[in-house]
Short mmCIF file of C-alpha atoms in Angstrom, two decimals:
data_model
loop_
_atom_site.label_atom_id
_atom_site.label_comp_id
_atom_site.label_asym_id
_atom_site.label_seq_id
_atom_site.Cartn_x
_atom_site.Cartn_y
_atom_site.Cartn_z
CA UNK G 1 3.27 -20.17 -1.53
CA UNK G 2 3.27 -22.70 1.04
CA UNK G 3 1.69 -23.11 4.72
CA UNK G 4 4.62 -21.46 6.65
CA UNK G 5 5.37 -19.08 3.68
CA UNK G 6 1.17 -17.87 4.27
CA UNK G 7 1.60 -17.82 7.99
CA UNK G 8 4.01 -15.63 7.64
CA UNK G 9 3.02 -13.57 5.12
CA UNK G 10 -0.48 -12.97 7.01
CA UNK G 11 1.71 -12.02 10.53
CA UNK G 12 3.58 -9.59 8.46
CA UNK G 13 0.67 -7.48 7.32
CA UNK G 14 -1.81 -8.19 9.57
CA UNK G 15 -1.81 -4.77 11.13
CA UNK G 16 -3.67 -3.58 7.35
CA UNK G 17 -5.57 -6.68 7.17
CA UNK G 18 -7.15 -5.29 10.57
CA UNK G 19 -7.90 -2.33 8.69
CA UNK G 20 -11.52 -2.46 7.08
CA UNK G 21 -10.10 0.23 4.52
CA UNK G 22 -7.70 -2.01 3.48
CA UNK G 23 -7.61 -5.88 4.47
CA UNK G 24 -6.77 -8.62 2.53
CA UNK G 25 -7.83 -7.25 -1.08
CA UNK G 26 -6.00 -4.17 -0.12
CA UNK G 27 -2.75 -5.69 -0.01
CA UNK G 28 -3.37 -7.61 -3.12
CA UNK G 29 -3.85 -4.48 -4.28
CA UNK G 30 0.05 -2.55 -2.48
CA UNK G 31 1.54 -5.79 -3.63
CA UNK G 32 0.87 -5.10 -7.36
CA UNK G 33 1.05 -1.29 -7.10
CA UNK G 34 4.17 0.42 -8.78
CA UNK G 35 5.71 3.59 -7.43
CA UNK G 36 8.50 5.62 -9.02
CA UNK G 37 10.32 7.88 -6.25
CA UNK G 38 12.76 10.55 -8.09
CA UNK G 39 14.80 11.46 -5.38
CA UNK G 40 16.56 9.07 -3.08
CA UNK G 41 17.40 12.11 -0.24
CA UNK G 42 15.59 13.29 2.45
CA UNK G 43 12.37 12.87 1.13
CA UNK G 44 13.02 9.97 -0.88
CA UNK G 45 14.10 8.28 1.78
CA UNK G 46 11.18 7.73 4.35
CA UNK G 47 8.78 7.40 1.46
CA UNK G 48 10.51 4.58 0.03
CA UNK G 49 10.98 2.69 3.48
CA UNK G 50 7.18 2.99 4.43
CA UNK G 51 6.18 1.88 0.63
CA UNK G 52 8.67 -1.05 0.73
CA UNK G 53 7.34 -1.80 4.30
CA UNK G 54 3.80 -1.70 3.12
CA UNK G 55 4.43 -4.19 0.93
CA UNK G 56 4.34 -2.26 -2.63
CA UNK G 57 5.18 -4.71 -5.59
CA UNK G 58 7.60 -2.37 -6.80
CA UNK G 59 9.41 0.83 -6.54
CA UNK G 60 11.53 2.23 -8.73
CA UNK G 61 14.26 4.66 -7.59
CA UNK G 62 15.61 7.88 -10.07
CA UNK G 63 18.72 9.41 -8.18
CA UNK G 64 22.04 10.25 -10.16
CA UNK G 65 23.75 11.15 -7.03
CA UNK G 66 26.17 9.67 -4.82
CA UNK G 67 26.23 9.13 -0.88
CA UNK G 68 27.85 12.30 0.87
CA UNK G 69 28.91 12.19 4.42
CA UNK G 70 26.54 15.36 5.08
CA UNK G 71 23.42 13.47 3.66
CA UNK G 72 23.00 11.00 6.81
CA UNK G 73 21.82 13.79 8.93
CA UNK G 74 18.59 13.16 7.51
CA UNK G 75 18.66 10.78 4.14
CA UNK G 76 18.09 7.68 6.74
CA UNK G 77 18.38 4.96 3.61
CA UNK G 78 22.21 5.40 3.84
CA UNK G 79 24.90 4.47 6.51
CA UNK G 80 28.13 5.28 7.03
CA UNK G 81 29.54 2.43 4.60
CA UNK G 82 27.56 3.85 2.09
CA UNK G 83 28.89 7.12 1.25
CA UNK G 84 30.55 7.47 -2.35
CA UNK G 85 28.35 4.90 -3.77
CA UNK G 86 25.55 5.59 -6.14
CA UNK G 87 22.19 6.46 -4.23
CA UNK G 88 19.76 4.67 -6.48
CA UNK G 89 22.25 1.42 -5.63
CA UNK G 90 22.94 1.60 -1.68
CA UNK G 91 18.85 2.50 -1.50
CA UNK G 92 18.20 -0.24 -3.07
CA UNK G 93 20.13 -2.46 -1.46
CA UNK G 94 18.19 -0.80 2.12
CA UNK G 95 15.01 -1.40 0.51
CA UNK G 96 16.11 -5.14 0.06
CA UNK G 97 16.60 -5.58 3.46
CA UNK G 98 13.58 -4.45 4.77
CA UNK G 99 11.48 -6.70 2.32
CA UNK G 100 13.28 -8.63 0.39
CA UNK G 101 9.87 -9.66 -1.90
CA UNK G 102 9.46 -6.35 -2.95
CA UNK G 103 10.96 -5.61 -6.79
CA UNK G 104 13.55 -2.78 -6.59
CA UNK G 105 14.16 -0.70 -10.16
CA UNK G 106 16.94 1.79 -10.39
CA UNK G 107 17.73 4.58 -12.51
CA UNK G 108 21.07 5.90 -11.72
CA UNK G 109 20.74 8.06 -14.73
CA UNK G 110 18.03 10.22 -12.85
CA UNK G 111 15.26 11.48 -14.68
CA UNK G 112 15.73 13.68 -17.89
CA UNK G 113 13.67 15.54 -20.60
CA UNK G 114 15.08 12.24 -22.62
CA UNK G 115 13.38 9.55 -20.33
CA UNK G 116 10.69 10.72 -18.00
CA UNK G 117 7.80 9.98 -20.33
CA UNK G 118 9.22 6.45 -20.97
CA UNK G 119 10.00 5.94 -17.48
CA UNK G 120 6.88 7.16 -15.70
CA UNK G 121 4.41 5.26 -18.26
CA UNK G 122 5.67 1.96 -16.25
CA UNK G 123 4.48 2.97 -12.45
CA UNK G 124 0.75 4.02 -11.21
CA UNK G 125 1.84 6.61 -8.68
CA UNK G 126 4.79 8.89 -8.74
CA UNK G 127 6.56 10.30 -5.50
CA UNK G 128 8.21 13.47 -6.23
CA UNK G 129 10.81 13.76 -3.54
CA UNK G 130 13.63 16.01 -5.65
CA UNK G 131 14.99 19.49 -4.83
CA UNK G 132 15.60 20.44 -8.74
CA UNK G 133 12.63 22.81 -9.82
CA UNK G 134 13.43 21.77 -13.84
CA UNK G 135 12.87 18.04 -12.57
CA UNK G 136 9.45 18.72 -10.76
CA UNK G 137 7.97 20.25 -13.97
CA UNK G 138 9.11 17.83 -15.72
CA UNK G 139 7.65 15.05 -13.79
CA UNK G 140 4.38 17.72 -13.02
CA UNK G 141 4.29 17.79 -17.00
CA UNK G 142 4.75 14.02 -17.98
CA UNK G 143 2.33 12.66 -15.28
CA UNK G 144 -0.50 15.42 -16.72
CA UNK G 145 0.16 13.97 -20.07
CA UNK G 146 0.34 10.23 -19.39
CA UNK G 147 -2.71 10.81 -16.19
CA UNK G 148 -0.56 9.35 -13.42
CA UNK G 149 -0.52 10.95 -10.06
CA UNK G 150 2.29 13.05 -8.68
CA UNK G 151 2.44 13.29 -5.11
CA UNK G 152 4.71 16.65 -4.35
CA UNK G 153 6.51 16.75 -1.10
CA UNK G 154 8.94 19.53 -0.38
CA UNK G 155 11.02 21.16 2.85
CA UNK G 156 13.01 24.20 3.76
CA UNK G 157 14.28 24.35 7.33
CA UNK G 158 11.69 23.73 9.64
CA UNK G 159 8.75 23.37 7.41
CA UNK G 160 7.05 21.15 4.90
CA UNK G 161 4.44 20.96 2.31
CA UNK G 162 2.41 17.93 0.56
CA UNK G 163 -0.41 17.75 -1.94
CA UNK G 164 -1.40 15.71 -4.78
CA UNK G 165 -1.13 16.80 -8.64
CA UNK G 166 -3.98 14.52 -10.80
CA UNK G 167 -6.00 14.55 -13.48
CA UNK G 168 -8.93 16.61 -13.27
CA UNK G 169 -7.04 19.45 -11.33
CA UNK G 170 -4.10 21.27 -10.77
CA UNK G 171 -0.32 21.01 -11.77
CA UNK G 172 2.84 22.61 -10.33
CA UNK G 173 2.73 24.89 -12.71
CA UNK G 174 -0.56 26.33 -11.73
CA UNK G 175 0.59 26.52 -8.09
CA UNK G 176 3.76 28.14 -9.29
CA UNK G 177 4.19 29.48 -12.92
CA UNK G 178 8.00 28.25 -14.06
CA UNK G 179 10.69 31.08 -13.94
CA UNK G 180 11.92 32.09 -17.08
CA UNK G 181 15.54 32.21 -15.61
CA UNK G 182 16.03 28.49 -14.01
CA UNK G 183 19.04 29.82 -12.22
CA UNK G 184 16.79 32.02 -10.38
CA UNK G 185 15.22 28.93 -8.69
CA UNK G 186 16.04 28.05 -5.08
CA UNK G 187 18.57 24.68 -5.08
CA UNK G 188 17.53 22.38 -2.21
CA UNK G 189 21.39 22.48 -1.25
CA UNK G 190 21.34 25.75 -0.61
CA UNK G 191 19.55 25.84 2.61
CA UNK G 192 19.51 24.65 6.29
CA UNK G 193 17.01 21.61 7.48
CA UNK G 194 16.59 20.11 10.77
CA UNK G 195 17.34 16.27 10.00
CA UNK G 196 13.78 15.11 11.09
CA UNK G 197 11.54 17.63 8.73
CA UNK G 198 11.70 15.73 5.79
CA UNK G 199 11.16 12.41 8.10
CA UNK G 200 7.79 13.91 8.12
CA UNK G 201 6.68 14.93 5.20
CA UNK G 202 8.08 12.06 3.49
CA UNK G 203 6.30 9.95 5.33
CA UNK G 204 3.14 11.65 4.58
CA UNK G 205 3.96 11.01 0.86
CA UNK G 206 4.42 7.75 1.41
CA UNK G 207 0.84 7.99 2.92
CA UNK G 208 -0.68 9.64 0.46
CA UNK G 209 1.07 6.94 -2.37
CA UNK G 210 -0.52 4.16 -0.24
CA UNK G 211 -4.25 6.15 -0.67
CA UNK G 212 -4.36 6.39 -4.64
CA UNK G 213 -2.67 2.53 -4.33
CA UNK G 214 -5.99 1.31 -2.79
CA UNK G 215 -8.03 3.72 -4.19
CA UNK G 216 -9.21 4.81 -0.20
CA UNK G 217 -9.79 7.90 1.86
CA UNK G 218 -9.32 11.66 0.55
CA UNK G 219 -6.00 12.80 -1.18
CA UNK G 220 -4.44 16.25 -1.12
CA UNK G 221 -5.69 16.46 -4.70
CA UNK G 222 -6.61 20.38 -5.14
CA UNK G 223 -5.42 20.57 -1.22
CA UNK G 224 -1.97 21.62 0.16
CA UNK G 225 -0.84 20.86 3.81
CA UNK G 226 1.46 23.18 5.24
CA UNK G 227 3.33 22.27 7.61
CA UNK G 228 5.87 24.46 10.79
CA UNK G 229 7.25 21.94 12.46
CA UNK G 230 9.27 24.68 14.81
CA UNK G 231 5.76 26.61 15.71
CA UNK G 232 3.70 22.65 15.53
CA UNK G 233 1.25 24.75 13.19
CA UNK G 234 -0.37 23.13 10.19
CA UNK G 235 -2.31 25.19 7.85
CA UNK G 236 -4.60 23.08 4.45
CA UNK G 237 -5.02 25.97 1.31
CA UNK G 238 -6.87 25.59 -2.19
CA UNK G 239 -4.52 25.02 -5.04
CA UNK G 240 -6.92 27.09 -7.71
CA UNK G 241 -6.77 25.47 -11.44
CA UNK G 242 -5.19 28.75 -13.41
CA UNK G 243 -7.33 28.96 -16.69
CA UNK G 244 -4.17 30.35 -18.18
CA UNK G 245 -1.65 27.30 -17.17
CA UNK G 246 -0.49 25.60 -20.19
CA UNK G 247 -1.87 22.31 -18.75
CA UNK G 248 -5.28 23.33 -19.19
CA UNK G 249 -5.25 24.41 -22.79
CA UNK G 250 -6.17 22.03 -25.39
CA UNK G 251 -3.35 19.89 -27.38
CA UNK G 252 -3.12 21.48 -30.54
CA UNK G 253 -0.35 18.73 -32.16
#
């Protein structure tokens, strides 16, 4: 890297080197960090903007989907050009443009039963910003096995939760045992949300990401924030390891 490149480099982060917390070791630190985001939506969105703006090394994107005109409401990767094209691509492409040093990975394919622990094993943090309750245990389940971090973000009309699933504590499926009858599961399509929710708690994920990255400050590990963004109320409750949850019982294979 030369003179100019430095000078540069050092004005465009210089708002974390002021940061004690973080400072110059700390963005060694972002800049050879590696999150996954499954989801490129509303979630998916803000999260990957603030981690590509941070500077993370790289960030891989898991999104099967394609641009609809009814996702730029809120899924603020994506403009107008973009709809029809394949999320993981045109987010990429966004995430380009807003730091062009930062590694982009796609998976188009999304994440399946067939991939995830294969997939996951190459990133230290994963952001789970999808609407699909099958794809959350699946990532809850693959990051207990393989000890990553899953941060959990999710959003139904005017309101918003966060928290952190890691080793040492609870899982998704503690929090909320898996319904025998997937059908029975709520579909993130199938309900209202003002366009600037998930602009929130996205961005908290991204947050949260940037925390494990540097190894600073408290997580929601054990902890989920609750968020009504119509009533400006936020309530923090326990997530309780269940003795019973599948996650806690020794591997018997």
């Amino acid at each position: 890297m030369g003179e100019q490149e430095k000078e540069v480099y050092r004005e465009r982060y210089k708002r974390h080197w002021m940061l004690p917390e973080v400072g110059e070791e700390g963005q060694k630190k972002l800049e050879q960090g590696r999150v996954l985001v499954v989801g490129a939506g509303g979630l998916g969105s803000p999260a990957a903007l603030y981690l590509a703006a941070a500077g993370v090394g790289t960030i891989g994107l898991a999104d099967f989907d394609r641009v609809d005109v009814s996702n730029l409401q809120r899924q603020i990767l994506y403009r107008e050009q973009d709809v029809g094209r394949k999320k993981a691509e045109a987010a990429a492409d966004c995430l380009q443009r807003r730091n062009s040093v930062v590694a982009v990975r796609i998976f188009p394919e999304g994440i399946t039963p067939g991939n995830a622990e294969q997939i996951l094993s190459e990133f230290d943090v994963v952001v789970d910003a999808t609407d699909r309750f099958p794809i959350r245990y699946l990532l809850s389940d693959v990051c207990r096995k393989l000890g990553k971090p899953d941060v959990y973000g999710a959003i139904c009309q005017f309101a918003g939760q966060v928290t952190v699933f890691a080793p040492g504590g609870p899982c998704l499926r503690c929090l909320c045992p898996e319904n025998p009858d997937p059908a029975a599961e709520p579909d993130g399509r199938s309900f209202g949300v003002l366009g600037a929710v998930p602009g929130v708690i996205g961005s908290l994920q991204a947050v949260e990401a940037l925390k494990l990255l540097l190894g600073i400050g408290e997580t929601l590990h054990g902890r989920m924030l609750l968020l009504d963004l119509l009533a400006m109320q936020a309530e923090e409750v326990e997530i309780p390891v269940n003795p019973r949850c599948r996650c806690q019982q020794p591997d018997r294979g």
